[in-house]
XYZ file of C-alpha atoms in Angstrom:
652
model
C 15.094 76.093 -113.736
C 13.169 79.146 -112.634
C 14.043 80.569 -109.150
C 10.481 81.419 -108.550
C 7.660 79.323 -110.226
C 5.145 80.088 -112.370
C 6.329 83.950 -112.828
C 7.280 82.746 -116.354
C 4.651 81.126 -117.482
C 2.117 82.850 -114.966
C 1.353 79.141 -113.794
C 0.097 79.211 -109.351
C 3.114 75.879 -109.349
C 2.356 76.437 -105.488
C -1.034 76.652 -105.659
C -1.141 73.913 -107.582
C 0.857 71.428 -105.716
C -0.606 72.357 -102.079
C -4.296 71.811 -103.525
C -2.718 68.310 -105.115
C -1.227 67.465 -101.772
C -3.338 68.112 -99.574
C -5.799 65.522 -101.303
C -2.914 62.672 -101.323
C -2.405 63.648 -97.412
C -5.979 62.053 -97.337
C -4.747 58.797 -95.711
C -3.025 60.911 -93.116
C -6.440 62.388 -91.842
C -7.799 59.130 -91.359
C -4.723 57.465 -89.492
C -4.881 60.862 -87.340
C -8.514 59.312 -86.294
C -7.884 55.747 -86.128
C -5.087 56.992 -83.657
C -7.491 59.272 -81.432
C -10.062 56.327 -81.533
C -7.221 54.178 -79.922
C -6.102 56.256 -77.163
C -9.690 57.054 -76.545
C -9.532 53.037 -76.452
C -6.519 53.125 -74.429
C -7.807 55.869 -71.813
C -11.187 53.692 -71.516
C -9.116 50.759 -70.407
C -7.703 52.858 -67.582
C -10.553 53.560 -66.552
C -12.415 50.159 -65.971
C -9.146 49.222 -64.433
C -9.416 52.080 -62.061
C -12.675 51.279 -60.788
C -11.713 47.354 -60.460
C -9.239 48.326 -58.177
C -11.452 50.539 -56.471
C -13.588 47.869 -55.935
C -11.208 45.179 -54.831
C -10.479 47.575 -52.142
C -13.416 47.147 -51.059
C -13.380 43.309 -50.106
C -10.528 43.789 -47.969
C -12.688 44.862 -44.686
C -15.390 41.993 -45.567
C -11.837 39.501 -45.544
C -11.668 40.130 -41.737
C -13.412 37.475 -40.389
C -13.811 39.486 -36.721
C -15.439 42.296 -38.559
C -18.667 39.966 -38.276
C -18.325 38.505 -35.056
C -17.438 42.033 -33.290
C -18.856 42.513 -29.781
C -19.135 45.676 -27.483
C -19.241 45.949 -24.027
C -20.139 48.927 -22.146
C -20.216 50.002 -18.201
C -23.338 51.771 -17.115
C -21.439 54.474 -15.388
C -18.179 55.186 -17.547
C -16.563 57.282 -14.698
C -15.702 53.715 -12.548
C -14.751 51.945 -15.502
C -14.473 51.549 -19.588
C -14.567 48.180 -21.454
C -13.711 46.910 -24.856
C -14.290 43.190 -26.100
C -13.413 41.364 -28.692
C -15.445 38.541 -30.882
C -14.652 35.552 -28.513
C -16.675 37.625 -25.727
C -20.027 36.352 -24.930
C -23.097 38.663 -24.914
C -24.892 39.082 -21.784
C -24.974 41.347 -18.607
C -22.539 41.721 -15.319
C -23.080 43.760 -12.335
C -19.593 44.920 -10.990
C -19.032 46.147 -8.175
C -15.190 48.101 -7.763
C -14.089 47.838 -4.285
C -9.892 48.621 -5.280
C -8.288 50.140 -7.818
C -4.413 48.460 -7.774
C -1.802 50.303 -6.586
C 2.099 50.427 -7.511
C 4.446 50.943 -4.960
C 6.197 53.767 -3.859
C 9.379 54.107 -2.015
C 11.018 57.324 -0.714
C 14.563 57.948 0.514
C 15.658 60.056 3.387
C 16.245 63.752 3.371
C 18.413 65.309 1.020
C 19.874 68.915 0.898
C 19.895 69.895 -3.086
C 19.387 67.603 -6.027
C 23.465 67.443 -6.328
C 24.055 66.200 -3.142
C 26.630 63.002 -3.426
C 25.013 59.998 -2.995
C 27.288 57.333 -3.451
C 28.032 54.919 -6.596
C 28.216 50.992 -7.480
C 25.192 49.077 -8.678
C 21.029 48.785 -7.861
C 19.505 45.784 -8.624
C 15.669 45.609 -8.534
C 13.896 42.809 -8.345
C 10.078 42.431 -8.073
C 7.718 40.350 -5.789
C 5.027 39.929 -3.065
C 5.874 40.612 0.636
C 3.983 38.110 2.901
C 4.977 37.481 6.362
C 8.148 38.786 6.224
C 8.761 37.209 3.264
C 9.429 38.253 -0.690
C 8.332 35.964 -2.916
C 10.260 36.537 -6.846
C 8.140 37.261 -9.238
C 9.090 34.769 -12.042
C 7.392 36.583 -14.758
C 9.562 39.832 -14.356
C 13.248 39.868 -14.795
C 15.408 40.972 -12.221
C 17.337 44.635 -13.452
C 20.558 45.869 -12.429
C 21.431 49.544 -12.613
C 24.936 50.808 -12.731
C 25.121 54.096 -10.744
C 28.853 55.641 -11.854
C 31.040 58.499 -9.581
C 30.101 60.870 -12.331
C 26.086 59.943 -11.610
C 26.483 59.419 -7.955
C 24.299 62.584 -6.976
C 21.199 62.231 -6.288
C 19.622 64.040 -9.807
C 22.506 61.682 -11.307
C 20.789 58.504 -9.774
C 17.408 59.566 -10.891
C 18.313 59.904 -14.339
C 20.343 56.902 -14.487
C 17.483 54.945 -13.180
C 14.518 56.226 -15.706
C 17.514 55.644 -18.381
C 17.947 51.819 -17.541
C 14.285 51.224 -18.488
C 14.228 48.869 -15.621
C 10.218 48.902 -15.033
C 10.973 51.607 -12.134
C 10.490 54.994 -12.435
C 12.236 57.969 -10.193
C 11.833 61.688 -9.321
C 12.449 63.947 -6.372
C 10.072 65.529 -4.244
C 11.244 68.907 -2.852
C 9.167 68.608 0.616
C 9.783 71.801 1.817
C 12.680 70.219 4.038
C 14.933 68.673 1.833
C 14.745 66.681 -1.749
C 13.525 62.807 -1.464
C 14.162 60.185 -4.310
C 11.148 58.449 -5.234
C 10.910 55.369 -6.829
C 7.946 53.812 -7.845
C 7.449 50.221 -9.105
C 5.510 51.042 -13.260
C 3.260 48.050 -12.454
C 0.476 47.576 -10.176
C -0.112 44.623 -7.800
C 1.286 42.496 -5.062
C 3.399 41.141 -6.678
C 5.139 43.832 -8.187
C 6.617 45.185 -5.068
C 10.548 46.195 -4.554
C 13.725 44.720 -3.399
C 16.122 46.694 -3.933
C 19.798 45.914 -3.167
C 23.326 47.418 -3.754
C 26.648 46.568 -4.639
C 27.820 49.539 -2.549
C 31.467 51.055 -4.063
C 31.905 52.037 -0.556
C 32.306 48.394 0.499
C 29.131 47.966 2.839
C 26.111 46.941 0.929
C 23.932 47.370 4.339
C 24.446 50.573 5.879
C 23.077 54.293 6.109
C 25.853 55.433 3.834
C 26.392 55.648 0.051
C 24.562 53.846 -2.442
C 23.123 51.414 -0.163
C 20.812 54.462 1.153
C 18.675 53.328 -1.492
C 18.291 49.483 -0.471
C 14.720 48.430 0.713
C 14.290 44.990 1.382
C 10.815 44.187 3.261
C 10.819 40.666 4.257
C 12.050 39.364 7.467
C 16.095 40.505 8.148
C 16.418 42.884 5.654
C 17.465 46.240 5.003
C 15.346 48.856 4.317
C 16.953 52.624 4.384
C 13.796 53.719 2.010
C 10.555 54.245 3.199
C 7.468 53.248 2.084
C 4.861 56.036 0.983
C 2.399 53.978 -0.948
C 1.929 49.763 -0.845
C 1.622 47.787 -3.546
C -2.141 46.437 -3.616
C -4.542 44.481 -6.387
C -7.324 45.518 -7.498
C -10.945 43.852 -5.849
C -13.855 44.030 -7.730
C -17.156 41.510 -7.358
C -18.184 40.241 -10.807
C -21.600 38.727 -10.371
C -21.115 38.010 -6.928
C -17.576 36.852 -7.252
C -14.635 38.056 -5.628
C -11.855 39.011 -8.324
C -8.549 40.111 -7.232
C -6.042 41.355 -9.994
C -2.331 43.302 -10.085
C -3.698 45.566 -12.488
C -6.379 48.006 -13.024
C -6.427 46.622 -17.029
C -7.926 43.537 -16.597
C -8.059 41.014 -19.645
C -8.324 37.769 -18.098
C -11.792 37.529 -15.724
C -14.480 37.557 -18.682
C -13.350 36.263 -21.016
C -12.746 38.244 -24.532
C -13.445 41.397 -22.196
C -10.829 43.824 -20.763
C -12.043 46.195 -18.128
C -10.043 49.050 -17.286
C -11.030 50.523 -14.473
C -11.058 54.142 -13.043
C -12.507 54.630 -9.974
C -13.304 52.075 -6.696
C -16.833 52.957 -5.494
C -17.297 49.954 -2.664
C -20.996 48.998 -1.997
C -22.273 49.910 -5.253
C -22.603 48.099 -8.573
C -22.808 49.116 -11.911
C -23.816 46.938 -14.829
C -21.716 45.991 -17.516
C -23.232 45.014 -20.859
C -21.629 42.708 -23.424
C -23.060 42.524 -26.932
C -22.721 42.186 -30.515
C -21.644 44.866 -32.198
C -22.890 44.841 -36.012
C -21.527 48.673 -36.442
C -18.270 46.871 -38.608
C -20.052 44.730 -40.182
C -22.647 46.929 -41.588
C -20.222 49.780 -42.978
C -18.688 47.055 -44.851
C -21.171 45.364 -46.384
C -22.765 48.956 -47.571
C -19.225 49.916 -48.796
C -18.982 46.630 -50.842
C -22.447 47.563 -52.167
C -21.172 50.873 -53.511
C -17.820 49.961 -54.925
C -19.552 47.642 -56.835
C -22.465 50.310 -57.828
C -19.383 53.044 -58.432
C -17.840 49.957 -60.930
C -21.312 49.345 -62.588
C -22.047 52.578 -63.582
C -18.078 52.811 -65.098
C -19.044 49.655 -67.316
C -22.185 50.822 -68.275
C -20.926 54.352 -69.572
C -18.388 52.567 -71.138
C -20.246 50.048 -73.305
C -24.084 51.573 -73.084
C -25.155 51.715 -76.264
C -27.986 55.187 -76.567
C -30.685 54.309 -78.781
C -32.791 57.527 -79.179
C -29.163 58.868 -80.314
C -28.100 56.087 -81.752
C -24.637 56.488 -80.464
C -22.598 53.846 -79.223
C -19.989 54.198 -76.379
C -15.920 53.564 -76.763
C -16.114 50.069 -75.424
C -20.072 49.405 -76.974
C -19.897 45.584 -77.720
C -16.295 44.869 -76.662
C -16.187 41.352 -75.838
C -13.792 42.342 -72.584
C -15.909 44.328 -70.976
C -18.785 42.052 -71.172
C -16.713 39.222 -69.826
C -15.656 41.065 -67.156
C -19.564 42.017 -66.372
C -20.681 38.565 -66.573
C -17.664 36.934 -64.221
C -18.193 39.603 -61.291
C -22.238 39.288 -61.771
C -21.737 35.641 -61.367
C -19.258 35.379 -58.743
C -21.939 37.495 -56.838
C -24.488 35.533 -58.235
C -23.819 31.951 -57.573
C -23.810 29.797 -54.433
C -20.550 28.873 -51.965
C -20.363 25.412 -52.529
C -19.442 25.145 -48.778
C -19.612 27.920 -46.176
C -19.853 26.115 -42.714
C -22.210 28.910 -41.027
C -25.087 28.152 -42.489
C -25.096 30.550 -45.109
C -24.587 30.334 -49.213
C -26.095 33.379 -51.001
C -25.163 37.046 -50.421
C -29.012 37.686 -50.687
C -29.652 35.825 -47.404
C -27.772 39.086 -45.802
C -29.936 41.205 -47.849
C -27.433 41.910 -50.764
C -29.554 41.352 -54.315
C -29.573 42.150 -57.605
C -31.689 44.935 -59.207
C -33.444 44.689 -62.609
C -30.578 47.690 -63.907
C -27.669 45.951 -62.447
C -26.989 47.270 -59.541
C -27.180 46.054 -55.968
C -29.322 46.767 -53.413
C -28.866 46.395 -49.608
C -31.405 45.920 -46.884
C -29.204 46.279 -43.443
C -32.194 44.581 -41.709
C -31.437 41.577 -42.984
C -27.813 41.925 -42.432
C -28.851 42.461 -38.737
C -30.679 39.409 -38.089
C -27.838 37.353 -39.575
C -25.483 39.035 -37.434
C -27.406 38.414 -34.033
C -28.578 34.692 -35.498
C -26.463 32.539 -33.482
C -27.369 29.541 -35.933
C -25.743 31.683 -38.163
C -21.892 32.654 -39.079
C -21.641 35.813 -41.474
C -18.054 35.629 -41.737
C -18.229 32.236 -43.470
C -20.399 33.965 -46.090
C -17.417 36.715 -46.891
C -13.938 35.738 -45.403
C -11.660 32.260 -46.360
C -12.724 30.620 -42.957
C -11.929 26.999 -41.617
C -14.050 25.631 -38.930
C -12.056 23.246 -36.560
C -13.842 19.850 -35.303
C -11.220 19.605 -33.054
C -11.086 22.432 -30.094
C -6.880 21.842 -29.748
C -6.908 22.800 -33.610
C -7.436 26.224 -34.634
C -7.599 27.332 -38.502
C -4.864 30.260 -38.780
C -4.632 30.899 -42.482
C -4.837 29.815 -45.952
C -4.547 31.336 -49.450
C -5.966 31.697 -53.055
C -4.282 28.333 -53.818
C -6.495 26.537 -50.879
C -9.683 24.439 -52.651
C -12.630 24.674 -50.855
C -13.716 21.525 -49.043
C -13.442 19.407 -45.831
C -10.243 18.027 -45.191
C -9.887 15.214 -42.381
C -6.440 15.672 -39.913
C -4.423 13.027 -38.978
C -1.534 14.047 -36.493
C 1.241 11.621 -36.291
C 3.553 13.847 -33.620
C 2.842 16.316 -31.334
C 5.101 19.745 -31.176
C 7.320 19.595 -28.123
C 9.697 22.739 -26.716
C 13.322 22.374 -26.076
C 14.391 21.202 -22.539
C 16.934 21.054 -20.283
C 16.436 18.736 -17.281
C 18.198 18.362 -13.894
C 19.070 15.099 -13.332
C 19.638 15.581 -9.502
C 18.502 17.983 -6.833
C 19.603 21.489 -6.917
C 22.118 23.160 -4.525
C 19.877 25.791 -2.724
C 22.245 27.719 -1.231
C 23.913 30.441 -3.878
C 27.373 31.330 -3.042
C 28.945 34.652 -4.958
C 31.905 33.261 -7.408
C 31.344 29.361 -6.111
C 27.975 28.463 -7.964
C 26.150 31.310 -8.849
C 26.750 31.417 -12.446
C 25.094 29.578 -15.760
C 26.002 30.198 -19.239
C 22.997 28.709 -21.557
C 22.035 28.622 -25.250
C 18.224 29.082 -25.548
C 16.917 29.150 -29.261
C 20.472 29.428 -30.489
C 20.722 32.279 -28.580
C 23.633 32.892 -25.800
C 23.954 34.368 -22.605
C 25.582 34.367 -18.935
C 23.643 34.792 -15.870
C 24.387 35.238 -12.698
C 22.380 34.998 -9.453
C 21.767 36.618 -6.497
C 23.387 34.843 -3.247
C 21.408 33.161 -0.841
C 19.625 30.362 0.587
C 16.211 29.371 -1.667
C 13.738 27.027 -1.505
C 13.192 24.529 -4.973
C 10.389 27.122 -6.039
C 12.042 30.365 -5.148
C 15.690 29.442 -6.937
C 13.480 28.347 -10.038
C 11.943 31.905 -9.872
C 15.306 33.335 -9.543
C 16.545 31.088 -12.322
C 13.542 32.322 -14.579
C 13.873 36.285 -13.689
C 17.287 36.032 -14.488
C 17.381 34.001 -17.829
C 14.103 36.283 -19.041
C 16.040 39.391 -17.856
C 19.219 38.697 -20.431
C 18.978 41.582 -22.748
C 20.634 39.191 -25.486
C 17.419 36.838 -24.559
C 15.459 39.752 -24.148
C 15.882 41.415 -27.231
C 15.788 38.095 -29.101
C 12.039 37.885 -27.750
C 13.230 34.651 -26.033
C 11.729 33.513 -23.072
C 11.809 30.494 -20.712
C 9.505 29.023 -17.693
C 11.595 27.003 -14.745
C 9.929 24.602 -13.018
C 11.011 22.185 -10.145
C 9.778 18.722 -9.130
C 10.998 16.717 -6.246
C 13.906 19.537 -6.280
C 15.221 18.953 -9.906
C 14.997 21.936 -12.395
C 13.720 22.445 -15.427
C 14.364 24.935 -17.947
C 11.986 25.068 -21.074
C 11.896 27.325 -24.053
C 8.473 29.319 -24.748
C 9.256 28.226 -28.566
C 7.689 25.047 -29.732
C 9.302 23.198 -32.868
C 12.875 21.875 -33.857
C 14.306 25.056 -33.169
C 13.519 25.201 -29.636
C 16.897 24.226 -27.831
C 17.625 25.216 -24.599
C 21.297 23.936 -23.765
C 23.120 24.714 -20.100
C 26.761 24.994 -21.260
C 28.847 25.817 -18.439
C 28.760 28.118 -14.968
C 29.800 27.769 -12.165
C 26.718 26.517 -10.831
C 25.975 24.288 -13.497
C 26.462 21.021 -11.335
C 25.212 22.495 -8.336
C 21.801 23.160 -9.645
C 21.720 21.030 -12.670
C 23.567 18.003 -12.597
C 24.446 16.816 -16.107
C 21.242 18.053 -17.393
C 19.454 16.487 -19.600
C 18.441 18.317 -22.968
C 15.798 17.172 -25.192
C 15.403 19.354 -28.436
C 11.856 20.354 -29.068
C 9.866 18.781 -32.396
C 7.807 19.691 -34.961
C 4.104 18.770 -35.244
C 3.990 16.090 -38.266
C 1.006 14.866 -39.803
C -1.232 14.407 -42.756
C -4.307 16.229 -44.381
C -6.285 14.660 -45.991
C -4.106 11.649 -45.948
C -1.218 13.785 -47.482
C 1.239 14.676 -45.669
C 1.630 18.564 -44.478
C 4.473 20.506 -43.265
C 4.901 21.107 -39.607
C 7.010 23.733 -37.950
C 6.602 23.737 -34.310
C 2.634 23.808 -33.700
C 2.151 24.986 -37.106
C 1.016 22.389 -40.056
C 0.601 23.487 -43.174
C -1.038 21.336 -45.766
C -0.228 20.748 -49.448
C -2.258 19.668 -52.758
C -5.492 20.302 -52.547
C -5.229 22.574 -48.690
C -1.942 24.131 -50.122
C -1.715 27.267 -47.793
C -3.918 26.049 -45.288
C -2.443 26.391 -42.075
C -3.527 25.252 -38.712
C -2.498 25.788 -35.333
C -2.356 21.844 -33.033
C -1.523 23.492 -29.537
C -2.381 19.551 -28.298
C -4.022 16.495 -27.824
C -3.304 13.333 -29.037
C -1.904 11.752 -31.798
C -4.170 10.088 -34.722
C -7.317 10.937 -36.140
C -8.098 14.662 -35.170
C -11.582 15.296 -37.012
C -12.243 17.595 -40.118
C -11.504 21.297 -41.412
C -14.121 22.398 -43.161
C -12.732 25.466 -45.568
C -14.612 27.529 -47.479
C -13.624 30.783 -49.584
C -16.097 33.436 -48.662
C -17.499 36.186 -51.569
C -14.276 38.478 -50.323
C -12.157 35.950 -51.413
C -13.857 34.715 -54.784
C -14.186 38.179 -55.784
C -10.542 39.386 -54.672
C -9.000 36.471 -56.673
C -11.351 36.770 -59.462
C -10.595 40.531 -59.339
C -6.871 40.321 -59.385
C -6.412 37.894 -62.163
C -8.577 40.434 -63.980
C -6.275 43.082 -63.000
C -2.759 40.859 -62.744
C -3.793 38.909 -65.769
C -4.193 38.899 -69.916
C -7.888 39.919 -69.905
C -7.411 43.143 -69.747
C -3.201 44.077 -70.315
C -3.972 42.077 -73.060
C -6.082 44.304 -74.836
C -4.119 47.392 -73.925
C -0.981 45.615 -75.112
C -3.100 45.218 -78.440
C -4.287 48.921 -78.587
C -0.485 50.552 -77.784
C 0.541 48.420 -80.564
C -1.947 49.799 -82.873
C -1.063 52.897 -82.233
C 2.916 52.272 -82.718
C 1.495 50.735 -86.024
C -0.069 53.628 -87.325
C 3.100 55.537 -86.232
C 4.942 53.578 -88.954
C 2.281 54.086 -91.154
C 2.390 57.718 -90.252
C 6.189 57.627 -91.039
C 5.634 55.691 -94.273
C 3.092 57.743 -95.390
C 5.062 61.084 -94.556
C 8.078 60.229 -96.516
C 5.742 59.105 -99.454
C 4.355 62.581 -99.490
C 7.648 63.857 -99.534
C 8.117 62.072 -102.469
C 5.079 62.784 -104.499
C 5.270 66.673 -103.801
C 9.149 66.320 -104.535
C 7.734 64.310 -108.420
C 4.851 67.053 -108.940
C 6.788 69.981 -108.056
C 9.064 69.316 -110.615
C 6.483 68.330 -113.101
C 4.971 71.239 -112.764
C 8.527 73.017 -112.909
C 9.622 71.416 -115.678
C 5.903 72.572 -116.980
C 6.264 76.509 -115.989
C 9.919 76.207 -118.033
C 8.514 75.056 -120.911
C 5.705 77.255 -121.250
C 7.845 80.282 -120.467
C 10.053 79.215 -123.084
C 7.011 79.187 -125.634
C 5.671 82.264 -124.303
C 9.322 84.097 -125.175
C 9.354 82.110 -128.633
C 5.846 83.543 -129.072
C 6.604 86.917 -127.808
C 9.677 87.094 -130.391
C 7.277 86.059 -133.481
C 4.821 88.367 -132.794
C 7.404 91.171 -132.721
C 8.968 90.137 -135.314
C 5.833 89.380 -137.692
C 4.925 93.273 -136.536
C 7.681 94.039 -138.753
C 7.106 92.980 -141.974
């Protein structure tokens, strides 16, 4: 075989063979663009799926059913006072008139020389209340706190810190007067009822006196010790609201209109300012015009996907797929059609101003928006949000989910959630004796604890307040988020968990002042609501019923009433909904994975062909090369046999 081909028999072998191959590497070209047209395919996909997501986004803010019942409220002069509101405020007017801000109090000690003065160590406890005629009446919503003051923390900096450490709804500081350093403590809440008592368990022995720690006690009421002095008084805040005298602890007031919270700034008594409630459509419109242009933003993505240009006759990468329409014609419709059931007295998006134009897109006309929004025959949120509307004012619609049908479902309640109690079953000791009955070790919610409570003689009301502070003020309670009310009637106590359902237990299981103050108790477990919907029966867990078959994942809240028939829910998916769940199987589903599934395997397919084809070239150059070889020998061969004659034939 000849090392270099062709030099024999002057034959271009290489020439040759590229000029051969390169027209059998033919089918290579063309798998090179079926695999470009697939990834252009492929990238396409993306894309459409990009802007579906984009556009599901949107429909999370028109899920919010508040976003269309949102209200404002505004003072007329924002230096006396600010206001928010939320959509179970009713629109109108107020005048207000702020005679009191609320004050917290203030307490200061006597004179001290420098911050690191000894003070004395053992333990503060604070409790909270209203003075009253030489009385202090517990606060039973705040739980009593106990502060250990060590010998290394017994100066009076060392106090201060350890008392803004303890978190005990105090705060402290000293105040250099110019004489001598104070310690200040001031109550963090406002109002009456948040005033001090302070007490010590003095290490020096004497919880009373001028020395030590118990130069910090202040007690108010009638007999009791008070070695700090009062700098500011605890006081509520007075305002007039339409001519009615309001008095509240603090200057954040939630409770006296109702969905409104004034906080207020400044007393001016004598004058009034106005406040105005009303609805707020700010929300409501920004998400209605964002849903318009997601959906725009997705349009135009389908369209240059599939458009099809006639004056250039050229077709787009997804012209004519049958995906692409399919997803076109399900979102159109979903927009398109009617809510079978809406409950507010609305069924198209066009009666917000949301319609169709002849290119596809959407137009919005926020006027009309507007006048559904302040239509009080009307309920916009019904028209975009899964909403239940409640026949029954004791039953409020909480939830439900993708799996809830649409329809009105009638509620039968067969039991009514209870909480856990534990019951007295005599009259309660009211005198407190340290180490003879002033202990109580209870399970609340599976939770435990030990409490122990301050000595002294207590009337039926006061001990239950002392009971309450001291069970809510259990940091293993506490920190559970477990709370209790006591109560007292003819003298017996009563203990009851916040928690409604089967797991509400409250359980007194030992303490020395068990029998004092309880008896043998009785304790009753709380229950779940039970009932049915829709004559099938739901699951209940404490007020909470949650229905099955056809209202699988509607829950509802029963915080009453009686047992039996309880009305109707009427439910109704909203356009957020329909579209989110027609949306997401579009994204979570076959429709479209499907088709990229399809594509990728094309491509992997045309990678084996690629392969295939590769190795058959191999082949085929490897078969002409050494035709062509075998060729180039031969004729060299000739051309020497040739060569020879004709020399040889010269000679004769």
């Amino acid at each position: 075989m000849l090392s270099s081909p062709g030099i024999g028999s002057g034959l271009d072998v290489n020439g040759i063979v590229s000029q051969l191959m390169k027209v059998e590497s033919q089918p290579l070209t063309d798998l090179d663009t079926k695999e470009a047209t697939q990834q252009t395919r492929l990238t396409a996909f993306g894309t459409l799926k990009g802007a579906l997501s984009s556009f599901q986004s949107s429909l999370s803010a028109l899920s919010d059913p508040a976003k269309f019942n949102a209200v404002s409220a505004n003072f007329a002069d924002n230096t006396l006072a600010n206001a928010s509101a939320t959509s179970s405020a009713i629109a109108g007017s107020h005048s207000v008139e702020i005679q009191t801000l609320a004050q917290s109090q203030k307490l200061k000690s006597a004179s001290f020389a420098t911050t690191s003065t000894a003070i004395g160590s053992g333990t503060l406890t604070i409790q909270f209340g209203t003075y009253n005629g030489g009385t202090f009446t517990l606060n039973p919503d705040k739980a009593a706190q106990s502060i250990t003051i060590s010998p290394g923390n017994s100066s009076l900096s060392g106090i201060r810190d350890a008392i803004n450490q303890a978190n005990a709804g105090v705060s402290a500081s000293i105040v250099n007067d110019g004489t001598g350093n104070r310690l200040v403590i001031a109550s963090q809440d406002t109002g009456l009822s948040n005033a001090l008592k302070i007490t010590a368990s003095d290490d020096d022995g004497n919880n009373t006196d001028n020395a030590g720690l118990s130069q910090l006690v202040y007690d108010a009421s009638t007999g009791g010790t008070t070695n700090l002095s009062q700098t500011v008084a605890a006081s509520n805040a007075t305002l007039v609201i339409d001519g009615i005298s309001v008095s509240k602890t603090s200057n954040n007031i939630t409770d006296a209109l109702e969905g409104v919270t004034l906080n207020l700034l400044k007393a001016n008594p004598g004058t009034t300012t106005t406040l105005n409630v009303s609805r707020d459509a700010t929300g409501a419109q920004s998400a209605v015009s964002s849903f318009v242009k997601a959906f725009n933003d997705l349009n135009t993505t389908i369209v240059n996907l599939s458009k099809y240009d006639a004056a250039t006759k050229k077709a787009s990468i997804l012209t004519g797929d049958s995906t692409v329409r399919s997803i076109q014609t399900q979102i159109r419709s979903a927009i398109s059609d009617p809510l079978t059931t809406a409950g507010g007295g609305l069924s198209l998006l066009s009666e917000v101003g949301i319609s169709f134009q002849s290119d596809g897109t959407l137009q919005f006309d926020s006027s009309k928006l507007s006048s559904a929004l302040y239509d009080p025959t009307k309920d916009v949120s019904t028209l975009f949000a899964s909403v239940g509307k409640t026949s029954d004012s004791l039953v409020s619609f909480t939830s439900a989910t993708s799996d809830t049908v649409n329809g009105k479902y009638s509620l039968n309640i067969s039991r009514i959630a209870t909480q856990g109690t534990a019951i007295g079953n005599t009259a309660a000791a009211l005198t407190i004796n340290t180490g003879v009955n002033d202990s109580l070790s209870l399970t609340v919610d599976g939770t435990n604890a030990n409490i122990t409570l301050a000595a002294g003689t207590y009337t039926a009301t006061s001990l239950a307040a002392e009971i309450q502070s001291k069970i809510n003020g259990a940091s293993a309670f506490s920190s559970a988020g477990i709370k209790v009310a006591v109560s007292e009637s003819a003298g017996k106590l009563a203990i009851a968990s916040n928690r409604y359902g089967s797991a509400s237990i409250v359980s007194i299981t030992g303490g020395s002042g068990k029998s004092d103050l309880f008896g043998t108790p009785v304790e009753t477990a709380g229950v779940d609501v039970a009932g049915t919907i829709n004559g099938i029966a739901a699951t209940g867990s404490g007020q909470t019923l949650t229905g099955t078959a056809d209202s699988s994942g509607l829950v509802l809240n029963v915080t009453g009433g009686s047992t039996g028939a309880r009305g109707e829910i009427d439910f109704a998916h909203g356009f957020a909904a329909k579209l989110n769940k027609l949306v997401g199987d579009m994204l979570d589903g076959h429709l479209i994975d499907s088709r990229i599934d399809g594509i990728n395997s094309s491509i992997k397919d045309i990678g084996s062909q690629r392969d295939a084809l590769n190795q058959r070239l191999a082949d085929t150059e490897k078969r002409i090369r050494a035709q062509f070889t075998a060729l180039d020998t031969t004729m060299a061969s000739m051309t020497q046999t040739s060569t020879f004659l004709t020399q040889q034939l010269s000679k004769l």
